[in-house]
Amino acid sequence: MSYLRVNLVDFESRQNRDDSLDRLNRTAGEMFPDIEMMLGIATGDKSCMTVSVYADKEKASKAIDQRDKHFSDLGGMELAVAFEGDLKAFYKKEHITSES
């Protein structure tokens, strides 16, 4: 069963927030080798929320040290709160495309 972690993060500046989200967008797979999916949203001028999906709790637990290293490398951010647990609901709309 997939395991999720939701992080709410506060930043010293909007630039810190943008730098962090940009780095995650470009290198999440390298920073978190066991991650299966990550979504990030700017929730305010100096805050964001990420949702990370892992195969299981063990792999999600390994990512905590990797997350803390990301915080340390960039600086200017602080974890406000984290939630985690087993995935209980999931929906993904399939996109229909045609050859052009």
PDB file of N, CA and C in Angstrom:
ATOM      1  N   MET A   1       0.842  -1.179   0.000  1.00  0.00           N
ATOM      2  CA  MET A   1       0.000   0.000   0.000  1.00  0.00           C
ATOM      3  C   MET A   1       0.885   1.240   0.000  1.00  0.00           C
ATOM      4  N   SER A   2       0.565   2.188  -0.844  1.00  0.00           N
ATOM      5  CA  SER A   2       1.352   3.424  -0.912  1.00  0.00           C
ATOM      6  C   SER A   2       1.233   4.218   0.384  1.00  0.00           C
ATOM      7  N   TYR A   3       2.286   4.972   0.656  1.00  0.00           N
ATOM      8  CA  TYR A   3       2.381   5.759   1.886  1.00  0.00           C
ATOM      9  C   TYR A   3       2.659   7.205   1.503  1.00  0.00           C
ATOM     10  N   LEU A   4       1.953   8.134   2.125  1.00  0.00           N
ATOM     11  CA  LEU A   4       2.074   9.549   1.785  1.00  0.00           C
ATOM     12  C   LEU A   4       2.615  10.369   2.942  1.00  0.00           C
ATOM     13  N   ARG A   5       3.312  11.449   2.570  1.00  0.00           N
ATOM     14  CA  ARG A   5       3.724  12.454   3.553  1.00  0.00           C
ATOM     15  C   ARG A   5       3.355  13.819   2.986  1.00  0.00           C
ATOM     16  N   VAL A   6       2.740  14.635   3.820  1.00  0.00           N
ATOM     17  CA  VAL A   6       2.412  16.013   3.473  1.00  0.00           C
ATOM     18  C   VAL A   6       3.252  16.909   4.361  1.00  0.00           C
ATOM     19  N   ASN A   7       4.051  17.778   3.741  1.00  0.00           N
ATOM     20  CA  ASN A   7       4.880  18.738   4.480  1.00  0.00           C
ATOM     21  C   ASN A   7       4.351  20.142   4.249  1.00  0.00           C
ATOM     22  N   LEU A   8       4.189  20.897   5.323  1.00  0.00           N
ATOM     23  CA  LEU A   8       3.879  22.318   5.243  1.00  0.00           C
ATOM     24  C   LEU A   8       5.129  23.044   5.700  1.00  0.00           C
ATOM     25  N   VAL A   9       5.635  23.939   4.851  1.00  0.00           N
ATOM     26  CA  VAL A   9       6.931  24.571   5.092  1.00  0.00           C
ATOM     27  C   VAL A   9       6.783  26.090   5.040  1.00  0.00           C
ATOM     28  N   ASP A  10       7.428  26.758   6.012  1.00  0.00           N
ATOM     29  CA  ASP A  10       7.495  28.219   6.049  1.00  0.00           C
ATOM     30  C   ASP A  10       8.889  28.661   5.629  1.00  0.00           C
ATOM     31  N   PHE A  11       8.960  29.779   4.915  1.00  0.00           N
ATOM     32  CA  PHE A  11      10.218  30.297   4.378  1.00  0.00           C
ATOM     33  C   PHE A  11      10.479  31.713   4.876  1.00  0.00           C
ATOM     34  N   GLU A  12      11.746  32.092   4.859  1.00  0.00           N
ATOM     35  CA  GLU A  12      12.115  33.449   5.244  1.00  0.00           C
ATOM     36  C   GLU A  12      11.706  34.463   4.183  1.00  0.00           C
ATOM     37  N   SER A  13      11.626  34.027   2.930  1.00  0.00           N
ATOM     38  CA  SER A  13      11.278  34.948   1.849  1.00  0.00           C
ATOM     39  C   SER A  13      10.580  34.191   0.723  1.00  0.00           C
ATOM     40  N   ARG A  14       9.951  34.950  -0.140  1.00  0.00           N
ATOM     41  CA  ARG A  14       9.328  34.361  -1.324  1.00  0.00           C
ATOM     42  C   ARG A  14      10.388  33.705  -2.205  1.00  0.00           C
ATOM     43  N   GLN A  15      11.565  34.331  -2.301  1.00  0.00           N
ATOM     44  CA  GLN A  15      12.648  33.775  -3.112  1.00  0.00           C
ATOM     45  C   GLN A  15      13.090  32.416  -2.576  1.00  0.00           C
ATOM     46  N   ASN A  16      13.191  32.268  -1.238  1.00  0.00           N
ATOM     47  CA  ASN A  16      13.526  30.968  -0.648  1.00  0.00           C
ATOM     48  C   ASN A  16      12.491  29.917  -1.051  1.00  0.00           C
ATOM     49  N   ARG A  17      11.209  30.300  -0.988  1.00  0.00           N
ATOM     50  CA  ARG A  17      10.139  29.373  -1.367  1.00  0.00           C
ATOM     51  C   ARG A  17      10.279  28.963  -2.827  1.00  0.00           C
ATOM     52  N   ASP A  18      10.465  29.955  -3.705  1.00  0.00           N
ATOM     53  CA  ASP A  18      10.577  29.663  -5.135  1.00  0.00           C
ATOM     54  C   ASP A  18      11.803  28.811  -5.448  1.00  0.00           C
ATOM     55  N   ASP A  19      12.926  29.089  -4.778  1.00  0.00           N
ATOM     56  CA  ASP A  19      14.144  28.297  -4.987  1.00  0.00           C
ATOM     57  C   ASP A  19      13.929  26.843  -4.570  1.00  0.00           C
ATOM     58  N   SER A  20      13.259  26.640  -3.448  1.00  0.00           N
ATOM     59  CA  SER A  20      13.007  25.288  -2.962  1.00  0.00           C
ATOM     60  C   SER A  20      12.094  24.518  -3.911  1.00  0.00           C
ATOM     61  N   LEU A  21      10.996  25.140  -4.323  1.00  0.00           N
ATOM     62  CA  LEU A  21      10.076  24.466  -5.240  1.00  0.00           C
ATOM     63  C   LEU A  21      10.731  24.195  -6.590  1.00  0.00           C
ATOM     64  N   ASP A  22      11.552  25.123  -7.056  1.00  0.00           N
ATOM     65  CA  ASP A  22      12.265  24.914  -8.319  1.00  0.00           C
ATOM     66  C   ASP A  22      13.221  23.728  -8.212  1.00  0.00           C
ATOM     67  N   ARG A  23      13.943  23.659  -7.109  1.00  0.00           N
ATOM     68  CA  ARG A  23      14.877  22.539  -6.917  1.00  0.00           C
ATOM     69  C   ARG A  23      14.122  21.212  -6.857  1.00  0.00           C
ATOM     70  N   LEU A  24      13.001  21.184  -6.141  1.00  0.00           N
ATOM     71  CA  LEU A  24      12.199  19.963  -6.085  1.00  0.00           C
ATOM     72  C   LEU A  24      11.688  19.588  -7.472  1.00  0.00           C
ATOM     73  N   ASN A  25      11.244  20.561  -8.220  1.00  0.00           N
ATOM     74  CA  ASN A  25      10.718  20.309  -9.556  1.00  0.00           C
ATOM     75  C   ASN A  25      11.782  19.710 -10.477  1.00  0.00           C
ATOM     76  N   ARG A  26      13.001  20.174 -10.336  1.00  0.00           N
ATOM     77  CA  ARG A  26      14.089  19.711 -11.212  1.00  0.00           C
ATOM     78  C   ARG A  26      14.737  18.418 -10.733  1.00  0.00           C
ATOM     79  N   THR A  27      14.842  18.208  -9.410  1.00  0.00           N
ATOM     80  CA  THR A  27      15.700  17.127  -8.914  1.00  0.00           C
ATOM     81  C   THR A  27      15.069  16.228  -7.853  1.00  0.00           C
ATOM     82  N   ALA A  28      13.759  16.230  -7.708  1.00  0.00           N
ATOM     83  CA  ALA A  28      13.129  15.413  -6.662  1.00  0.00           C
ATOM     84  C   ALA A  28      13.535  13.943  -6.767  1.00  0.00           C
ATOM     85  N   GLY A  29      13.601  13.418  -7.985  1.00  0.00           N
ATOM     86  CA  GLY A  29      13.964  12.013  -8.167  1.00  0.00           C
ATOM     87  C   GLY A  29      15.378  11.689  -7.725  1.00  0.00           C
ATOM     88  N   GLU A  30      16.282  12.652  -7.850  1.00  0.00           N
ATOM     89  CA  GLU A  30      17.662  12.463  -7.391  1.00  0.00           C
ATOM     90  C   GLU A  30      17.766  12.651  -5.876  1.00  0.00           C
ATOM     91  N   MET A  31      17.058  13.638  -5.357  1.00  0.00           N
ATOM     92  CA  MET A  31      17.111  13.920  -3.922  1.00  0.00           C
ATOM     93  C   MET A  31      16.440  12.822  -3.105  1.00  0.00           C
ATOM     94  N   PHE A  32      15.354  12.267  -3.650  1.00  0.00           N
ATOM     95  CA  PHE A  32      14.570  11.246  -2.959  1.00  0.00           C
ATOM     96  C   PHE A  32      14.470  10.017  -3.862  1.00  0.00           C
ATOM     97  N   PRO A  33      15.492   9.158  -3.868  1.00  0.00           N
ATOM     98  CA  PRO A  33      15.534   8.039  -4.820  1.00  0.00           C
ATOM     99  C   PRO A  33      14.334   7.093  -4.758  1.00  0.00           C
ATOM    100  N   ASP A  34      13.691   6.983  -3.601  1.00  0.00           N
ATOM    101  CA  ASP A  34      12.566   6.057  -3.466  1.00  0.00           C
ATOM    102  C   ASP A  34      11.211   6.706  -3.724  1.00  0.00           C
ATOM    103  N   ILE A  35      11.193   7.990  -4.033  1.00  0.00           N
ATOM    104  CA  ILE A  35       9.919   8.684  -4.216  1.00  0.00           C
ATOM    105  C   ILE A  35       9.239   8.204  -5.493  1.00  0.00           C
ATOM    106  N   GLU A  36       7.923   8.080  -5.445  1.00  0.00           N
ATOM    107  CA  GLU A  36       7.160   7.670  -6.620  1.00  0.00           C
ATOM    108  C   GLU A  36       6.446   8.847  -7.268  1.00  0.00           C
ATOM    109  N   MET A  37       6.078   9.833  -6.463  1.00  0.00           N
ATOM    110  CA  MET A  37       5.406  11.012  -6.989  1.00  0.00           C
ATOM    111  C   MET A  37       5.552  12.136  -5.972  1.00  0.00           C
ATOM    112  N   MET A  38       5.676  13.367  -6.476  1.00  0.00           N
ATOM    113  CA  MET A  38       5.691  14.530  -5.591  1.00  0.00           C
ATOM    114  C   MET A  38       4.890  15.644  -6.241  1.00  0.00           C
ATOM    115  N   LEU A  39       4.095  16.295  -5.433  1.00  0.00           N
ATOM    116  CA  LEU A  39       3.326  17.458  -5.854  1.00  0.00           C
ATOM    117  C   LEU A  39       3.685  18.597  -4.920  1.00  0.00           C
ATOM    118  N   GLY A  40       3.810  19.791  -5.444  1.00  0.00           N
ATOM    119  CA  GLY A  40       4.121  20.946  -4.611  1.00  0.00           C
ATOM    120  C   GLY A  40       3.253  22.127  -4.989  1.00  0.00           C
ATOM    121  N   ILE A  41       2.846  22.900  -3.989  1.00  0.00           N
ATOM    122  CA  ILE A  41       2.016  24.069  -4.229  1.00  0.00           C
ATOM    123  C   ILE A  41       2.467  25.201  -3.321  1.00  0.00           C
ATOM    124  N   ALA A  42       2.541  26.403  -3.882  1.00  0.00           N
ATOM    125  CA  ALA A  42       2.798  27.589  -3.073  1.00  0.00           C
ATOM    126  C   ALA A  42       1.484  27.934  -2.375  1.00  0.00           C
ATOM    127  N   THR A  43       1.489  27.943  -1.053  1.00  0.00           N
ATOM    128  CA  THR A  43       0.262  28.191  -0.292  1.00  0.00           C
ATOM    129  C   THR A  43       0.172  29.619   0.213  1.00  0.00           C
ATOM    130  N   GLY A  44       1.224  30.377   0.037  1.00  0.00           N
ATOM    131  CA  GLY A  44       1.276  31.774   0.445  1.00  0.00           C
ATOM    132  C   GLY A  44       2.564  32.377  -0.069  1.00  0.00           C
ATOM    133  N   ASP A  45       2.788  33.656   0.190  1.00  0.00           N
ATOM    134  CA  ASP A  45       4.013  34.303  -0.286  1.00  0.00           C
ATOM    135  C   ASP A  45       5.273  33.635   0.244  1.00  0.00           C
ATOM    136  N   LYS A  46       5.193  33.099   1.460  1.00  0.00           N
ATOM    137  CA  LYS A  46       6.381  32.496   2.078  1.00  0.00           C
ATOM    138  C   LYS A  46       6.071  31.120   2.658  1.00  0.00           C
ATOM    139  N   SER A  47       5.257  30.344   1.938  1.00  0.00           N
ATOM    140  CA  SER A  47       4.936  29.002   2.418  1.00  0.00           C
ATOM    141  C   SER A  47       4.605  28.089   1.245  1.00  0.00           C
ATOM    142  N   CYS A  48       4.741  26.788   1.496  1.00  0.00           N
ATOM    143  CA  CYS A  48       4.355  25.805   0.481  1.00  0.00           C
ATOM    144  C   CYS A  48       3.929  24.514   1.157  1.00  0.00           C
ATOM    145  N   MET A  49       3.301  23.665   0.364  1.00  0.00           N
ATOM    146  CA  MET A  49       2.906  22.343   0.812  1.00  0.00           C
ATOM    147  C   MET A  49       3.376  21.356  -0.245  1.00  0.00           C
ATOM    148  N   THR A  50       3.943  20.248   0.194  1.00  0.00           N
ATOM    149  CA  THR A  50       4.299  19.172  -0.722  1.00  0.00           C
ATOM    150  C   THR A  50       3.596  17.893  -0.299  1.00  0.00           C
ATOM    151  N   VAL A  51       3.262  17.082  -1.281  1.00  0.00           N
ATOM    152  CA  VAL A  51       2.694  15.755  -1.048  1.00  0.00           C
ATOM    153  C   VAL A  51       3.627  14.771  -1.729  1.00  0.00           C
ATOM    154  N   SER A  52       4.172  13.859  -0.951  1.00  0.00           N
ATOM    155  CA  SER A  52       5.120  12.866  -1.458  1.00  0.00           C
ATOM    156  C   SER A  52       4.512  11.479  -1.327  1.00  0.00           C
ATOM    157  N   VAL A  53       4.682  10.664  -2.360  1.00  0.00           N
ATOM    158  CA  VAL A  53       4.139   9.310  -2.373  1.00  0.00           C
ATOM    159  C   VAL A  53       5.293   8.318  -2.448  1.00  0.00           C
ATOM    160  N   TYR A  54       5.256   7.332  -1.560  1.00  0.00           N
ATOM    161  CA  TYR A  54       6.271   6.277  -1.494  1.00  0.00           C
ATOM    162  C   TYR A  54       5.579   4.916  -1.536  1.00  0.00           C
ATOM    163  N   ALA A  55       6.331   3.889  -1.847  1.00  0.00           N
ATOM    164  CA  ALA A  55       5.772   2.536  -1.924  1.00  0.00           C
ATOM    165  C   ALA A  55       5.298   2.044  -0.560  1.00  0.00           C
ATOM    166  N   ASP A  56       6.016   2.440   0.503  1.00  0.00           N
ATOM    167  CA  ASP A  56       5.666   1.974   1.841  1.00  0.00           C
ATOM    168  C   ASP A  56       6.255   2.911   2.896  1.00  0.00           C
ATOM    169  N   LYS A  57       5.907   2.661   4.143  1.00  0.00           N
ATOM    170  CA  LYS A  57       6.346   3.518   5.250  1.00  0.00           C
ATOM    171  C   LYS A  57       7.863   3.503   5.404  1.00  0.00           C
ATOM    172  N   GLU A  58       8.490   2.363   5.196  1.00  0.00           N
ATOM    173  CA  GLU A  58       9.949   2.260   5.334  1.00  0.00           C
ATOM    174  C   GLU A  58      10.660   3.214   4.368  1.00  0.00           C
ATOM    175  N   LYS A  59      10.231   3.225   3.127  1.00  0.00           N
ATOM    176  CA  LYS A  59      10.861   4.119   2.142  1.00  0.00           C
ATOM    177  C   LYS A  59      10.561   5.581   2.454  1.00  0.00           C
ATOM    178  N   ALA A  60       9.371   5.855   2.944  1.00  0.00           N
ATOM    179  CA  ALA A  60       9.029   7.227   3.336  1.00  0.00           C
ATOM    180  C   ALA A  60       9.881   7.678   4.516  1.00  0.00           C
ATOM    181  N   SER A  61      10.150   6.776   5.434  1.00  0.00           N
ATOM    182  CA  SER A  61      10.963   7.120   6.607  1.00  0.00           C
ATOM    183  C   SER A  61      12.393   7.463   6.215  1.00  0.00           C
ATOM    184  N   LYS A  62      12.943   6.752   5.228  1.00  0.00           N
ATOM    185  CA  LYS A  62      14.303   7.063   4.757  1.00  0.00           C
ATOM    186  C   LYS A  62      14.380   8.471   4.178  1.00  0.00           C
ATOM    187  N   ALA A  63      13.288   8.954   3.644  1.00  0.00           N
ATOM    188  CA  ALA A  63      13.279  10.269   2.990  1.00  0.00           C
ATOM    189  C   ALA A  63      13.338  11.426   3.983  1.00  0.00           C
ATOM    190  N   ILE A  64      13.093  11.183   5.252  1.00  0.00           N
ATOM    191  CA  ILE A  64      13.126  12.271   6.235  1.00  0.00           C
ATOM    192  C   ILE A  64      14.519  12.884   6.301  1.00  0.00           C
ATOM    193  N   ASP A  65      15.556  12.065   6.362  1.00  0.00           N
ATOM    194  CA  ASP A  65      16.926  12.592   6.373  1.00  0.00           C
ATOM    195  C   ASP A  65      17.232  13.338   5.077  1.00  0.00           C
ATOM    196  N   GLN A  66      16.720  12.826   3.963  1.00  0.00           N
ATOM    197  CA  GLN A  66      16.940  13.484   2.672  1.00  0.00           C
ATOM    198  C   GLN A  66      16.233  14.842   2.639  1.00  0.00           C
ATOM    199  N   ARG A  67      15.039  14.913   3.203  1.00  0.00           N
ATOM    200  CA  ARG A  67      14.312  16.187   3.291  1.00  0.00           C
ATOM    201  C   ARG A  67      15.075  17.186   4.148  1.00  0.00           C
ATOM    202  N   ASP A  68      15.558  16.715   5.299  1.00  0.00           N
ATOM    203  CA  ASP A  68      16.295  17.600   6.202  1.00  0.00           C
ATOM    204  C   ASP A  68      17.575  18.123   5.547  1.00  0.00           C
ATOM    205  N   LYS A  69      18.215  17.299   4.712  1.00  0.00           N
ATOM    206  CA  LYS A  69      19.408  17.751   3.984  1.00  0.00           C
ATOM    207  C   LYS A  69      19.030  18.841   2.983  1.00  0.00           C
ATOM    208  N   HIS A  70      17.912  18.684   2.303  1.00  0.00           N
ATOM    209  CA  HIS A  70      17.417  19.711   1.373  1.00  0.00           C
ATOM    210  C   HIS A  70      17.222  21.028   2.124  1.00  0.00           C
ATOM    211  N   PHE A  71      16.610  20.965   3.302  1.00  0.00           N
ATOM    212  CA  PHE A  71      16.399  22.170   4.108  1.00  0.00           C
ATOM    213  C   PHE A  71      17.730  22.810   4.464  1.00  0.00           C
ATOM    214  N   SER A  72      18.682  21.992   4.876  1.00  0.00           N
ATOM    215  CA  SER A  72      19.997  22.488   5.287  1.00  0.00           C
ATOM    216  C   SER A  72      20.765  23.085   4.109  1.00  0.00           C
ATOM    217  N   ASP A  73      20.719  22.408   2.963  1.00  0.00           N
ATOM    218  CA  ASP A  73      21.445  22.874   1.776  1.00  0.00           C
ATOM    219  C   ASP A  73      20.978  24.255   1.325  1.00  0.00           C
ATOM    220  N   LEU A  74      19.674  24.474   1.301  1.00  0.00           N
ATOM    221  CA  LEU A  74      19.139  25.742   0.805  1.00  0.00           C
ATOM    222  C   LEU A  74      19.020  26.799   1.898  1.00  0.00           C
ATOM    223  N   GLY A  75      18.711  26.379   3.109  1.00  0.00           N
ATOM    224  CA  GLY A  75      18.514  27.332   4.197  1.00  0.00           C
ATOM    225  C   GLY A  75      17.271  28.182   3.973  1.00  0.00           C
ATOM    226  N   GLY A  76      16.944  29.003   4.972  1.00  0.00           N
ATOM    227  CA  GLY A  76      15.827  29.923   4.847  1.00  0.00           C
ATOM    228  C   GLY A  76      14.459  29.284   4.902  1.00  0.00           C
ATOM    229  N   MET A  77      14.364  28.071   5.472  1.00  0.00           N
ATOM    230  CA  MET A  77      13.072  27.392   5.557  1.00  0.00           C
ATOM    231  C   MET A  77      12.974  26.596   6.844  1.00  0.00           C
ATOM    232  N   GLU A  78      11.724  26.334   7.230  1.00  0.00           N
ATOM    233  CA  GLU A  78      11.469  25.596   8.458  1.00  0.00           C
ATOM    234  C   GLU A  78      10.214  24.753   8.263  1.00  0.00           C
ATOM    235  N   LEU A  79      10.292  23.498   8.681  1.00  0.00           N
ATOM    236  CA  LEU A  79       9.134  22.618   8.611  1.00  0.00           C
ATOM    237  C   LEU A  79       8.112  23.079   9.638  1.00  0.00           C
ATOM    238  N   ALA A  80       6.915  23.431   9.183  1.00  0.00           N
ATOM    239  CA  ALA A  80       5.859  23.863  10.095  1.00  0.00           C
ATOM    240  C   ALA A  80       5.142  22.647  10.676  1.00  0.00           C
ATOM    241  N   VAL A  81       4.788  21.705   9.810  1.00  0.00           N
ATOM    242  CA  VAL A  81       4.100  20.497  10.259  1.00  0.00           C
ATOM    243  C   VAL A  81       4.184  19.448   9.151  1.00  0.00           C
ATOM    244  N   ALA A  82       4.154  18.189   9.547  1.00  0.00           N
ATOM    245  CA  ALA A  82       4.145  17.085   8.582  1.00  0.00           C
ATOM    246  C   ALA A  82       3.065  16.089   8.993  1.00  0.00           C
ATOM    247  N   PHE A  83       2.359  15.584   8.014  1.00  0.00           N
ATOM    248  CA  PHE A  83       1.354  14.546   8.221  1.00  0.00           C
ATOM    249  C   PHE A  83       1.752  13.369   7.345  1.00  0.00           C
ATOM    250  N   GLU A  84       1.461  12.159   7.799  1.00  0.00           N
ATOM    251  CA  GLU A  84       1.766  10.995   6.972  1.00  0.00           C
ATOM    252  C   GLU A  84       0.841   9.848   7.303  1.00  0.00           C
ATOM    253  N   GLY A  85       0.711   8.942   6.343  1.00  0.00           N
ATOM    254  CA  GLY A  85      -0.119   7.773   6.556  1.00  0.00           C
ATOM    255  C   GLY A  85      -0.337   7.005   5.265  1.00  0.00           C
ATOM    256  N   ASP A  86      -1.033   5.876   5.401  1.00  0.00           N
ATOM    257  CA  ASP A  86      -1.343   5.037   4.243  1.00  0.00           C
ATOM    258  C   ASP A  86      -2.321   5.753   3.316  1.00  0.00           C
ATOM    259  N   LEU A  87      -2.132   5.568   2.024  1.00  0.00           N
ATOM    260  CA  LEU A  87      -3.042   6.124   1.028  1.00  0.00           C
ATOM    261  C   LEU A  87      -4.388   5.418   1.150  1.00  0.00           C
ATOM    262  N   LYS A  88      -5.453   6.183   1.318  1.00  0.00           N
ATOM    263  CA  LYS A  88      -6.787   5.603   1.490  1.00  0.00           C
ATOM    264  C   LYS A  88      -7.731   5.898   0.330  1.00  0.00           C
ATOM    265  N   ALA A  89      -7.390   6.871  -0.506  1.00  0.00           N
ATOM    266  CA  ALA A  89      -8.225   7.189  -1.667  1.00  0.00           C
ATOM    267  C   ALA A  89      -7.323   7.711  -2.778  1.00  0.00           C
ATOM    268  N   PHE A  90      -7.665   7.357  -4.007  1.00  0.00           N
ATOM    269  CA  PHE A  90      -6.856   7.797  -5.142  1.00  0.00           C
ATOM    270  C   PHE A  90      -7.726   7.837  -6.388  1.00  0.00           C
ATOM    271  N   TYR A  91      -7.572   8.883  -7.173  1.00  0.00           N
ATOM    272  CA  TYR A  91      -8.231   8.980  -8.469  1.00  0.00           C
ATOM    273  C   TYR A  91      -7.304   9.728  -9.414  1.00  0.00           C
ATOM    274  N   LYS A  92      -7.203   9.257 -10.622  1.00  0.00           N
ATOM    275  CA  LYS A  92      -6.429   9.941 -11.654  1.00  0.00           C
ATOM    276  C   LYS A  92      -7.215   9.835 -12.947  1.00  0.00           C
ATOM    277  N   LYS A  93      -7.548  10.973 -13.505  1.00  0.00           N
ATOM    278  CA  LYS A  93      -8.268  10.987 -14.768  1.00  0.00           C
ATOM    279  C   LYS A  93      -7.310  10.603 -15.882  1.00  0.00           C
ATOM    280  N   GLU A  94      -7.727   9.669 -16.693  1.00  0.00           N
ATOM    281  CA  GLU A  94      -6.911   9.262 -17.829  1.00  0.00           C
ATOM    282  C   GLU A  94      -7.124  10.262 -18.962  1.00  0.00           C
ATOM    283  N   HIS A  95      -6.059  10.710 -19.533  1.00  0.00           N
ATOM    284  CA  HIS A  95      -6.143  11.657 -20.638  1.00  0.00           C
ATOM    285  C   HIS A  95      -6.240  10.894 -21.956  1.00  0.00           C
ATOM    286  N   ILE A  96      -7.124  11.342 -22.783  1.00  0.00           N
ATOM    287  CA  ILE A  96      -7.313  10.726 -24.092  1.00  0.00           C
ATOM    288  C   ILE A  96      -6.649  11.619 -25.125  1.00  0.00           C
ATOM    289  N   THR A  97      -5.763  11.043 -25.893  1.00  0.00           N
ATOM    290  CA  THR A  97      -5.089  11.809 -26.941  1.00  0.00           C
ATOM    291  C   THR A  97      -5.233  11.075 -28.259  1.00  0.00           C
ATOM    292  N   SER A  98      -5.096  11.814 -29.303  1.00  0.00           N
ATOM    293  CA  SER A  98      -5.144  11.192 -30.626  1.00  0.00           C
ATOM    294  C   SER A  98      -3.874  11.531 -31.373  1.00  0.00           C
ATOM    295  N   GLU A  99      -3.570  10.721 -32.345  1.00  0.00           N
ATOM    296  CA  GLU A  99      -2.406  11.004 -33.177  1.00  0.00           C
ATOM    297  C   GLU A  99      -2.718  12.203 -34.049  1.00  0.00           C
ATOM    298  N   SER A 100      -1.726  13.057 -34.221  1.00  0.00           N
ATOM    299  CA  SER A 100      -1.973  14.212 -35.093  1.00  0.00           C
ATOM    300  C   SER A 100      -1.030  14.230 -36.255  1.00  0.00           C
TER     301      SER A 100
END
